[in-house]
CSV table of C-alpha atoms and ligand atoms in Angstrom, one decimal:
chain,number,residue,atom,x,y,z
A,13,MET,CA,7.4,26.0,-11.2
A,14,VAL,CA,3.2,27.3,-11.7
A,15,ALA,CA,1.7,30.2,-9.7
A,16,ASP,CA,-1.8,28.2,-9.9
A,17,VAL,CA,-3.6,31.9,-9.7
A,18,ASP,CA,-7.3,30.1,-11.6
A,19,GLY,CA,-6.6,26.1,-9.4
A,20,SER,CA,-5.5,25.0,-13.0
A,21,ALA,CA,-2.1,24.0,-12.0
A,22,PRO,CA,-3.4,21.4,-9.0
A,23,ARG,CA,-5.6,19.0,-10.8
A,24,LEU,CA,-3.1,20.2,-14.6
A,25,ALA,CA,0.1,18.3,-11.9
A,26,ALA,CA,-2.3,15.0,-11.1
A,27,ALA,CA,-3.7,14.2,-15.2
A,28,ARG,CA,-0.2,14.1,-15.6
A,29,ALA,CA,0.3,11.9,-13.6
A,30,LEU,CA,-2.2,10.0,-14.1
A,31,ILE,CA,-1.3,9.3,-18.4
A,32,GLN,CA,1.6,8.0,-17.1
A,33,VAL,CA,-0.1,5.5,-14.6
A,34,LEU,CA,-3.1,4.7,-16.2
A,35,ASP,CA,-1.3,4.9,-20.3
A,36,GLN,CA,2.2,3.8,-19.7
A,37,GLY,CA,1.7,1.9,-16.6
A,38,ARG,CA,4.1,3.2,-14.3
A,39,ASN,CA,4.1,3.8,-10.1
A,40,LEU,CA,2.2,6.5,-8.9
A,41,ASP,CA,4.3,7.5,-6.9
A,42,MET,CA,7.4,7.5,-9.5
A,43,ALA,CA,5.0,9.9,-11.8
A,44,LEU,CA,3.8,11.8,-9.0
A,45,ASP,CA,7.6,12.7,-7.8
A,46,SER,CA,8.3,14.6,-11.6
A,47,ALA,CA,4.2,15.6,-11.7
A,48,LEU,CA,4.3,17.8,-9.1
A,49,ALA,CA,8.2,19.1,-9.4
A,50,GLY,CA,6.2,22.5,-10.6
A,51,LEU,CA,3.6,22.9,-7.8
A,52,VAL,CA,4.4,25.9,-5.9
A,53,THR,CA,2.1,24.8,-2.8
A,54,ALA,CA,2.5,21.9,0.3
A,55,GLN,CA,-2.0,22.7,-0.2
A,56,ASP,CA,-1.6,22.5,-3.9
A,57,ARG,CA,0.9,18.7,-4.0
A,58,SER,CA,-1.8,18.1,-1.2
A,59,LEU,CA,-4.4,18.6,-3.9
A,60,ALA,CA,-3.2,17.1,-7.3
A,61,ARG,CA,-2.3,13.7,-4.5
A,62,ARG,CA,-6.0,13.7,-3.9
A,63,LEU,CA,-6.9,14.2,-7.3
A,64,SER,CA,-5.0,11.6,-8.3
A,65,HIS,CA,-5.6,9.1,-5.5
A,66,ALA,CA,-10.1,9.2,-7.0
A,67,VAL,CA,-9.7,9.7,-10.6
A,68,LEU,CA,-7.8,6.5,-9.8
A,69,ARG,CA,-10.1,4.4,-7.6
A,70,ASP,CA,-13.0,5.3,-9.9
A,71,TRP,CA,-11.2,5.1,-13.2
A,72,PRO,CA,-13.7,2.6,-15.3
A,73,ALA,CA,-17.4,4.7,-13.7
A,74,LEU,CA,-15.6,8.0,-15.0
A,75,ASP,CA,-13.1,6.4,-18.6
A,76,TYR,CA,-16.9,4.8,-19.6
A,77,LEU,CA,-18.6,8.8,-18.6
A,78,LEU,CA,-16.3,9.8,-20.6
A,79,SER,CA,-17.1,7.9,-23.6
A,80,ALA,CA,-20.3,8.3,-22.8
A,81,LEU,CA,-20.5,12.6,-23.0
A,82,ILE,CA,-17.3,12.8,-26.4
A,83,LYS,CA,-18.4,11.4,-29.0
A,84,ARG,CA,-15.0,10.6,-31.1
A,85,ARG,CA,-12.5,9.9,-28.6
A,86,PRO,CA,-10.0,12.6,-28.7
A,87,ALA,CA,-6.2,11.7,-31.3
A,88,ARG,CA,-3.4,10.3,-28.7
A,89,ARG,CA,-1.3,13.8,-28.9
A,90,ASP,CA,-4.3,15.3,-26.8
A,91,ARG,CA,-5.1,12.8,-24.6
A,92,LEU,CA,-3.6,14.2,-21.4
A,93,VAL,CA,-7.8,15.6,-22.1
A,94,TRP,CA,-8.6,12.6,-21.2
A,95,PHE,CA,-7.3,13.0,-18.1
A,96,ILE,CA,-7.8,17.3,-17.5
A,97,LEU,CA,-12.1,16.2,-17.3
A,98,ALA,CA,-11.9,13.2,-15.9
A,99,VAL,CA,-10.1,14.7,-12.6
A,100,GLY,CA,-12.7,17.1,-13.9
A,101,LEU,CA,-16.0,14.8,-13.6
A,102,ALA,CA,-14.3,13.1,-10.4
A,103,GLU,CA,-14.7,16.2,-9.2
A,104,LEU,CA,-18.2,17.4,-9.9
A,105,ARG,CA,-19.3,14.1,-8.2
A,106,ASP,CA,-17.6,14.0,-5.2
A,107,GLN,CA,-19.4,17.4,-5.1
A,108,ARG,CA,-16.3,19.3,-2.0
A,109,GLU,CA,-15.7,22.0,-4.6
A,110,PRO,CA,-18.5,24.5,-6.7
A,111,ALA,CA,-19.1,23.2,-9.8
A,112,PRO,CA,-18.5,26.1,-11.0
A,113,ALA,CA,-15.5,26.2,-10.2
A,114,VAL,CA,-14.0,23.1,-11.3
A,115,VAL,CA,-15.5,23.3,-14.9
A,116,HIS,CA,-13.6,26.6,-14.3
A,117,ALA,CA,-10.4,24.7,-12.7
A,118,ALA,CA,-10.0,22.2,-15.2
A,119,VAL,CA,-11.5,24.3,-19.2
A,120,ALA,CA,-7.9,26.2,-17.6
A,121,ALA,CA,-5.6,23.4,-17.0
A,122,VAL,CA,-7.1,22.3,-20.6
A,123,ALA,CA,-5.6,25.6,-21.8
A,124,GLY,CA,-2.5,25.1,-19.4
A,125,ALA,CA,-1.7,21.9,-21.4
A,126,GLY,CA,-1.3,23.8,-24.9
A,127,LEU,CA,-4.0,22.8,-25.9
A,128,ALA,CA,-6.0,26.0,-25.7
A,129,ARG,CA,-8.6,24.7,-28.7
A,130,LEU,CA,-10.0,22.3,-27.0
A,131,LYS,CA,-10.9,24.1,-24.2
A,132,GLY,CA,-15.3,24.6,-25.2
A,133,LEU,CA,-14.7,20.9,-25.4
A,134,ALA,CA,-13.7,20.5,-22.1
A,135,ASN,CA,-16.5,23.4,-20.7
A,136,ALA,CA,-18.7,20.9,-23.2
A,137,VAL,CA,-18.1,17.9,-22.1
A,138,LEU,CA,-18.7,19.2,-17.9
A,139,ARG,CA,-21.7,21.7,-18.7
A,140,ASN,CA,-23.4,18.3,-20.0
A,141,PHE,CA,-22.3,15.8,-16.9
A,142,GLN,CA,-24.4,18.2,-14.8
A,143,ARG,CA,-27.7,18.7,-16.7
A,144,GLN,CA,-27.6,14.4,-17.9
A,145,ARG,CA,-25.7,13.2,-14.9
A,146,ALA,CA,-28.5,11.2,-13.3
A,147,VAL,CA,-29.2,9.2,-16.2
A,148,LEU,CA,-25.6,8.9,-16.7
A,149,GLU,CA,-24.7,7.4,-13.7
A,150,SER,CA,-27.7,4.9,-13.7
A,151,ASP,CA,-25.6,3.1,-16.3
A,152,LEU,CA,-23.4,2.4,-13.1
A,153,ALA,CA,-24.9,0.2,-10.9
A,154,ALA,CA,-25.1,-2.6,-12.8
A,155,ASP,CA,-21.7,-3.0,-13.6
A,156,PRO,CA,-19.6,-4.5,-10.9
A,157,VAL,CA,-16.6,-3.2,-12.9
A,158,ARG,CA,-17.3,0.7,-12.9
A,159,ALA,CA,-19.2,0.0,-10.1
A,160,TRP,CA,-16.6,-1.3,-7.4
A,161,GLY,CA,-13.5,0.0,-9.3
A,162,TYR,CA,-11.2,-2.4,-9.9
A,163,PRO,CA,-10.2,-5.1,-12.4
A,164,ALA,CA,-12.4,-8.1,-12.9
A,165,TRP,CA,-10.2,-11.1,-12.4
A,166,LEU,CA,-9.4,-8.5,-8.4
A,167,ILE,CA,-13.2,-8.8,-7.6
A,168,GLU,CA,-14.0,-11.8,-8.8
A,169,ARG,CA,-10.9,-13.5,-6.7
A,170,LEU,CA,-11.8,-11.9,-3.9
A,171,ARG,CA,-15.1,-13.1,-4.3
A,172,HIS,CA,-14.2,-16.4,-4.5
A,173,ASP,CA,-11.4,-15.9,-1.4
A,174,TRP,CA,-13.6,-14.1,0.7
A,175,PRO,CA,-17.0,-15.2,-0.2
A,176,GLY,CA,-18.2,-13.5,3.1
A,177,GLN,CA,-16.6,-11.0,3.2
A,178,TRP,CA,-15.8,-9.6,-0.1
A,179,GLU,CA,-17.5,-6.2,-0.6
A,180,ARG,CA,-16.5,-5.2,2.9
A,181,VAL,CA,-13.0,-5.7,1.0
A,182,LEU,CA,-13.7,-3.5,-1.8
A,183,THR,CA,-15.2,-0.7,0.1
A,184,ALA,CA,-12.2,-0.3,2.4
A,185,GLY,CA,-10.2,0.2,-0.4
A,186,ASN,CA,-12.0,3.0,-2.4
A,187,GLN,CA,-11.1,4.3,1.9
A,188,PRO,CA,-8.8,6.7,2.9
A,189,PRO,CA,-6.0,5.3,5.1
A,190,PRO,CA,-4.9,6.5,8.3
A,191,LEU,CA,-1.9,8.6,8.8
A,192,SER,CA,-0.3,5.3,11.2
A,193,LEU,CA,2.2,5.9,13.4
A,194,ARG,CA,4.8,3.9,15.5
A,195,VAL,CA,5.7,5.1,18.5
A,196,ASN,CA,10.3,4.1,18.9
A,197,ARG,CA,10.5,2.8,21.9
A,198,ARG,CA,13.7,3.4,23.2
A,199,TYR,CA,13.1,6.9,22.1
A,200,TRP,CA,10.0,7.5,24.6
A,201,SER,CA,6.8,5.4,26.1
A,202,ARG,CA,4.0,6.3,23.6
A,203,GLU,CA,2.5,7.3,26.2
A,204,LYS,CA,4.9,10.6,26.3
A,205,ALA,CA,4.6,10.5,22.2
A,206,LEU,CA,0.3,11.0,22.7
A,207,ALA,CA,1.1,14.0,25.1
A,208,GLU,CA,4.0,15.4,23.1
A,209,LEU,CA,1.5,14.8,20.3
A,210,VAL,CA,-1.6,16.2,22.0
A,211,ALA,CA,0.6,19.1,23.0
A,212,ALA,CA,1.4,19.9,19.4
A,213,GLY,CA,-2.4,20.3,18.5
A,214,HIS,CA,-3.0,16.1,17.3
A,215,GLU,CA,-5.4,14.1,17.8
A,216,ALA,CA,-5.0,10.1,18.2
A,217,GLY,CA,-5.9,7.3,18.8
A,218,SER,CA,-4.7,3.8,20.0
A,219,ILE,CA,-5.2,0.1,18.9
A,220,ALA,CA,-4.9,-1.9,23.0
A,221,SER,CA,-3.4,-5.4,20.6
A,222,LEU,CA,-0.3,-3.1,18.9
A,223,PRO,CA,1.5,-1.4,21.8
A,224,ASP,CA,3.0,0.8,19.9
A,225,ALA,CA,0.9,2.3,17.2
A,226,LEU,CA,-0.7,5.5,17.1
A,227,VAL,CA,-3.2,6.6,15.3
A,228,LEU,CA,-4.3,10.8,14.4
A,229,THR,CA,-7.4,12.1,13.8
A,230,ARG,CA,-6.5,14.2,11.2
A,231,ARG,CA,-3.4,14.5,8.6
A,232,ALA,CA,-0.2,15.9,9.3
A,233,ALA,CA,3.4,17.1,7.6
A,234,ILE,CA,5.6,13.9,8.5
A,235,SER,CA,8.4,15.8,9.6
A,236,ALA,CA,6.6,18.8,11.5
A,237,LEU,CA,5.3,15.6,14.2
A,238,PRO,CA,7.3,16.2,17.3
A,239,GLY,CA,10.4,14.1,17.8
A,240,PHE,CA,10.5,12.3,13.7
A,241,THR,CA,13.3,14.0,12.8
A,242,ALA,CA,14.9,12.4,16.2
A,243,GLY,CA,13.4,8.9,15.4
A,244,GLY,CA,10.7,9.2,18.2
A,245,LEU,CA,8.6,8.2,15.7
A,246,SER,CA,7.8,6.4,12.9
A,247,VAL,CA,5.0,6.1,9.4
A,248,GLN,CA,3.4,2.1,9.7
A,249,ASP,CA,0.5,1.0,9.1
A,250,GLY,CA,-0.9,-1.6,12.3
A,251,ALA,CA,-0.9,-4.7,10.3
A,252,ALA,CA,2.7,-3.4,8.9
A,253,GLN,CA,3.5,-3.8,12.9
A,254,LEU,CA,1.6,-6.7,13.9
A,255,ALA,CA,5.0,-8.6,11.6
A,256,VAL,CA,7.0,-7.5,15.0
A,257,GLU,CA,4.4,-10.0,17.5
A,258,HIS,CA,4.5,-12.0,15.7
A,259,LEU,CA,8.3,-13.0,16.5
A,260,GLU,CA,8.0,-13.5,19.9
A,261,LEU,CA,11.5,-11.6,20.1
A,262,ALA,CA,14.1,-11.8,22.6
A,263,ALA,CA,17.6,-10.1,23.5
A,264,GLY,CA,20.4,-12.3,22.0
A,265,GLN,CA,18.8,-13.5,18.9
A,266,ARG,CA,20.3,-14.2,15.7
A,267,VAL,CA,18.0,-12.6,13.4
A,268,LEU,CA,16.8,-12.4,9.3
A,269,ASP,CA,14.8,-10.1,8.0
A,270,ALA,CA,15.2,-11.4,5.4
A,271,CYS,CA,13.0,-8.7,2.7
A,272,ALA,CA,14.1,-6.0,4.4
A,273,ALA,CA,13.6,-2.6,2.3
A,274,PRO,CA,12.8,0.2,2.8
A,275,GLY,CA,13.1,-0.6,6.6
A,276,GLY,CA,9.7,-0.5,8.6
A,277,LYS,CA,9.2,-3.9,9.9
A,278,ALA,CA,13.2,-4.2,10.3
A,279,ALA,CA,13.4,-1.2,12.9
A,280,HIS,CA,10.8,-2.3,14.4
A,281,ILE,CA,12.2,-5.4,15.5
A,282,LEU,CA,15.3,-2.8,16.8
A,283,GLU,CA,13.2,-0.7,18.5
A,284,ARG,CA,11.6,-3.4,20.4
A,285,ALA,CA,14.2,-6.2,21.0
A,286,ASP,CA,18.7,-6.0,21.8
A,287,VAL,CA,19.1,-8.5,18.8
A,288,ASP,CA,21.6,-9.5,16.5
A,289,LEU,CA,19.8,-8.2,12.9
A,290,THR,CA,20.6,-9.3,9.1
A,291,ALA,CA,18.9,-6.2,6.9
A,292,LEU,CA,19.2,-8.5,3.6
A,293,ASP,CA,16.8,-7.0,0.8
A,294,ILE,CA,18.5,-7.8,-3.2
A,295,ASP,CA,17.9,-4.2,-4.5
A,296,ALA,CA,20.4,-2.6,-3.2
A,297,ALA,CA,19.1,0.8,-3.7
A,298,ARG,CA,16.7,0.4,-1.9
A,299,LEU,CA,18.8,-1.0,0.5
A,300,ASP,CA,20.6,2.0,0.7
A,301,GLN,CA,16.6,3.6,2.7
A,302,VAL,CA,16.8,0.9,5.4
A,303,GLY,CA,20.7,2.2,5.7
A,304,ASP,CA,18.7,5.9,6.1
A,305,ASN,CA,15.7,4.8,8.2
A,306,PHE,CA,18.1,3.3,11.0
A,307,ARG,CA,20.2,6.5,11.1
A,308,ARG,CA,16.7,8.4,11.6
A,309,LEU,CA,16.5,6.1,14.2
A,310,LYS,CA,19.6,5.3,15.8
A,311,LEU,CA,19.7,2.0,15.5
A,312,ASP,CA,22.2,-0.6,14.7
A,313,GLY,CA,21.6,-3.5,12.0
A,314,ARG,CA,24.1,-5.1,9.2
A,315,LEU,CA,22.4,-4.6,5.7
A,316,LEU,CA,23.1,-7.1,3.7
A,317,PRO,CA,22.1,-7.3,-0.4
A,318,GLY,CA,21.3,-10.9,-1.3
A,319,ASP,CA,18.6,-13.1,-3.2
A,320,ALA,CA,17.1,-14.7,-0.6
A,321,ALA,CA,16.2,-17.4,-2.8
A,322,ASP,CA,19.6,-18.7,-3.0
A,323,PRO,CA,21.5,-17.8,1.0
A,324,MET,CA,24.5,-19.9,-0.4
A,325,THR,CA,25.6,-16.8,-2.0
A,326,TRP,CA,25.3,-14.7,0.8
A,327,TRP,CA,24.4,-16.4,4.4
A,328,ASP,CA,28.4,-17.3,6.8
A,329,GLY,CA,26.4,-20.7,8.2
A,330,GLN,CA,26.2,-19.6,11.9
A,331,ALA,CA,21.5,-20.7,12.0
A,332,PHE,CA,18.5,-18.2,12.9
A,333,ASP,CA,16.7,-17.5,15.6
A,334,ARG,CA,14.3,-15.4,14.3
A,335,ILE,CA,13.3,-15.4,10.2
A,336,LEU,CA,10.9,-12.5,9.1
A,337,VAL,CA,10.0,-13.5,5.5
A,338,ASP,CA,7.6,-10.3,4.5
A,339,ALA,CA,7.7,-11.5,0.8
A,340,PRO,CA,7.0,-9.4,-2.3
A,341,CYS,CA,3.8,-10.0,-3.3
A,342,SER,CA,0.7,-8.6,-5.2
A,343,ALA,CA,0.0,-5.4,-2.8
A,344,THR,CA,-4.0,-5.9,-2.4
A,345,GLY,CA,-3.8,-5.4,1.2
A,346,VAL,CA,-2.7,-1.5,0.5
A,347,ILE,CA,-5.3,-0.8,-2.4
A,348,ARG,CA,-6.3,1.7,0.0
A,349,ARG,CA,-2.5,3.7,0.0
A,350,HIS,CA,-1.7,3.1,-3.1
A,351,PRO,CA,-4.9,3.6,-5.7
A,352,ASP,CA,-2.9,1.8,-9.3
A,353,ILE,CA,-1.7,-1.2,-7.9
A,354,ARG,CA,-5.1,-2.4,-8.5
A,355,TRP,CA,-4.3,-1.3,-12.7
A,356,LEU,CA,-0.4,-1.8,-12.4
A,357,ARG,CA,-0.4,-5.3,-10.6
A,358,LYS,CA,-2.2,-8.3,-13.8
A,359,SER,CA,-4.1,-11.1,-12.8
A,360,GLY,CA,-1.3,-13.1,-14.5
A,361,ASP,CA,1.3,-11.6,-12.1
A,362,ILE,CA,0.5,-14.0,-9.3
A,363,ALA,CA,1.4,-17.5,-10.3
A,364,ALA,CA,5.1,-15.9,-10.6
A,365,LEU,CA,4.8,-13.9,-7.1
A,366,VAL,CA,3.2,-17.5,-5.8
A,367,ASP,CA,5.8,-19.0,-7.4
A,368,LEU,CA,8.9,-16.8,-6.1
A,369,GLN,CA,7.0,-17.0,-1.7
A,370,ALA,CA,7.5,-20.4,-1.9
A,371,ARG,CA,10.9,-20.4,-3.7
A,372,ILE,CA,12.4,-18.3,-0.8
A,373,LEU,CA,10.9,-20.3,2.2
A,374,ASP,CA,11.6,-22.9,1.2
A,375,ALA,CA,15.7,-22.0,0.8
A,376,LEU,CA,15.2,-20.2,4.1
A,377,TRP,CA,13.8,-22.6,6.5
A,378,PRO,CA,17.0,-24.6,6.4
A,379,LEU,CA,18.3,-21.2,8.2
A,380,LEU,CA,16.5,-21.1,10.6
A,381,ALA,CA,17.9,-23.1,13.7
A,382,PRO,CA,15.4,-25.7,15.9
A,383,GLY,CA,13.1,-24.5,17.9
A,384,GLY,CA,13.2,-21.4,16.1
A,385,ILE,CA,10.3,-19.2,14.3
A,386,LEU,CA,9.4,-18.1,11.5
A,387,VAL,CA,7.2,-15.9,10.7
A,388,TYR,CA,5.7,-15.2,7.0
A,389,ALA,CA,4.4,-11.8,6.3
A,390,THR,CA,2.2,-10.9,2.9
A,391,CYS,CA,0.4,-7.7,2.2
A,392,SER,CA,-1.8,-9.4,0.4
A,393,VAL,CA,-6.0,-11.1,0.4
A,394,LEU,CA,-5.3,-13.5,-1.8
A,395,ALA,CA,-5.7,-16.8,-0.6
A,396,ALA,CA,-2.7,-18.0,-3.0
A,397,GLU,CA,0.0,-15.7,-2.0
A,398,ASN,CA,-1.9,-15.8,2.0
A,399,HIS,CA,-2.8,-19.2,3.3
A,400,ASP,CA,-2.7,-20.9,-0.1
A,401,GLN,CA,0.4,-20.8,0.3
A,402,GLY,CA,1.5,-21.2,4.1
A,403,ARG,CA,-0.7,-24.9,3.3
A,404,SER,CA,1.4,-26.0,0.8
A,405,PHE,CA,4.5,-25.0,2.2
A,406,LEU,CA,3.4,-26.8,5.4
A,407,GLU,CA,2.9,-30.1,3.7
A,408,ARG,CA,6.1,-30.3,2.4
A,409,HIS,CA,8.3,-29.6,5.8
A,410,GLU,CA,7.3,-32.0,8.1
A,411,ASP,CA,9.6,-29.8,10.9
A,412,ALA,CA,7.0,-27.4,10.6
A,413,GLU,CA,4.4,-26.6,13.6
A,414,VAL,CA,2.2,-23.9,13.8
A,415,ILE,CA,2.2,-21.0,15.8
A,416,ASP,CA,-1.8,-20.1,16.4
A,417,HIS,CA,-1.8,-16.2,18.2
A,418,ASP,CA,-5.1,-16.6,18.8
A,419,HIS,CA,-4.4,-13.3,21.2
A,420,LEU,CA,-3.2,-11.2,18.3
A,421,PRO,CA,-6.2,-9.6,15.5
A,422,GLY,CA,-6.7,-11.4,12.6
A,423,LEU,CA,-9.7,-14.1,10.8
A,424,ALA,CA,-7.6,-16.7,11.6
A,425,CYS,CA,-7.1,-18.6,8.2
A,426,SER,CA,-5.8,-22.2,8.2
A,427,PRO,CA,-3.3,-21.3,8.7
A,428,GLY,CA,-2.1,-18.3,9.1
A,429,ARG,CA,-4.3,-15.0,10.5
A,430,GLN,CA,-5.3,-12.5,8.3
A,431,ILE,CA,-6.3,-8.8,7.9
A,432,LEU,CA,-8.6,-7.8,5.9
A,433,PRO,CA,-8.3,-4.7,4.7
A,434,GLY,CA,-10.6,-1.9,6.6
A,435,MET,CA,-9.9,-4.8,10.0
A,436,LEU,CA,-9.3,-1.7,12.8
A,437,ASP,CA,-8.9,0.1,9.7
A,438,MET,CA,-5.8,-1.4,8.9
A,439,ASP,CA,-3.8,-2.3,6.3
A,440,GLY,CA,-4.9,-5.8,4.7
A,441,PHE,CA,-1.8,-8.3,5.8
A,442,TYR,CA,-1.5,-11.6,5.8
A,443,HIS,CA,0.7,-13.4,8.8
A,444,LEU,CA,1.8,-17.0,8.9
A,445,ALA,CA,4.7,-18.1,12.3
A,446,MET,CA,6.0,-21.5,12.6
A,447,ARG,CA,7.9,-23.2,14.9
A,448,ARG,CA,11.0,-26.2,13.4
A,449,LEU,CA,10.2,-28.5,15.3
A,450,GLN,CA,14.2,-30.3,16.1
A,451,SER,CA,14.3,-32.7,13.4
A,452,ALA,CA,12.9,-37.1,13.8
B,1,SAM,C1,7.4,-6.4,1.3
B,1,SAM,S1,8.6,-5.6,0.9
B,1,SAM,C2,9.3,-5.9,2.2
B,1,SAM,C3,8.4,-4.7,3.1
B,1,SAM,C4,9.7,-4.3,4.2
B,1,SAM,N1,9.7,-5.5,5.0
B,1,SAM,C5,9.1,-3.0,5.6
B,1,SAM,O1,8.6,-3.6,6.1
B,1,SAM,O2,10.1,-1.7,5.0
B,1,SAM,C6,8.8,-6.2,-0.4
B,1,SAM,C7,11.0,-6.1,-0.4
B,1,SAM,O3,11.7,-8.0,-0.8
B,1,SAM,C8,12.7,-8.0,-1.7
B,1,SAM,N2,12.7,-9.0,-2.3
B,1,SAM,C9,12.4,-9.4,-3.7
B,1,SAM,N3,12.5,-10.2,-4.2
B,1,SAM,C10,13.5,-10.5,-3.0
B,1,SAM,C11,14.0,-11.7,-2.9
B,1,SAM,N4,14.4,-13.3,-4.3
B,1,SAM,N5,16.0,-11.7,-2.0
B,1,SAM,C12,15.4,-10.8,-1.2
B,1,SAM,N6,15.0,-9.7,-1.0
B,1,SAM,C13,13.5,-9.5,-2.2
B,1,SAM,C14,12.0,-6.7,-2.5
B,1,SAM,O4,13.4,-5.6,-3.4
B,1,SAM,C15,11.1,-6.1,-1.4
B,1,SAM,O5,11.8,-4.6,-1.0
């Protein structure tokens, strides 16, 4: 454990997480798990998390500024100093902390990293930035990658797919997300949950079209929320709660959640209706998390490891009344929660994802009972994974009929509905509900 006397420990932890994400391609949550392990206080952990998010949101600008300020790139063994300084620059730019405190903490973090010989460099870089800030920053706006903080391929794709909305999508992806909750109806009503939260000193709002959602106005420790441990609340964005509305659930249905882990939507299904649920996922370790969630929420569903694209290896031959395909996707709709996605996801990944999604859809469609509903969902904002995918599915399957659900939020995008990030303060999500017609 590191006792933090000079503010260096959370900055150093953030830099250690960032080097893993940006140089080694590691997922941020995993990188933070190891990097934050040595921090003593929840406040330091939260600061390190916030700083790592801030740097990832603005990485091209920060990297550019550092290149302008440091004439010779540090040697490979000193690479961590680059990330400590990126954290320092991000803090100087957002001006939450007084500049001398930021510089002091960054220089102490450089020493804490065992790079004391670079303290002078760190001090000079941050002070020079303060002096030359206006000139240096004037270069940022001309380049879309530096200005927006996204890779060029993603900016291009969003401009193409959402010509009227792409700037709003990029802006929303750079905003910190709200803390959205799902109320477990089997445990209490939304009104009761809200009353308990308010009594415990929290402020929360609701969204009319999302009957189970509450949004906290200030961040809070989840496990300390009233009712959380007992199973009354889960953390889930509002857009993710829409899948259940598209499914038109009723008691007695046989339901397949085909890509179920970690179980957010599977649990919501069980909270909403007395159905016979099979939660399938290809990743057995992630399926364990579904089991953990069901236990906390006191829900009962069948867990099944298996490949949704190859049902003959796990299907018992009985048709399903409802199928949810919450498909593996680019996750470009949840970049505000996971700012690493924009750097870890590559343009070349999309075609393979589109192919996998199509294979899963085609393989599962015959498992749906005539009259049954399949809901295809992604947390993507890319047309190729969403309405283009839906369109080609409909061309291949004459016995599929789109259900419009235009009472639910989202842009109608023929077929399906798209929530763009920021709409009703939600994540980006796509839903397409289709009924299987009686065969001709
Ligand atoms: C978007 S996540 C699902 C999130 C989940 N529905 C929830 O609400 O918590 C996609 C899931 O699909 C799973 N997956 C990927 N390929 C699969 C396949 N071929 N068959 C079944 N599951 C798959 C992944 O392991 C991952 O857990």
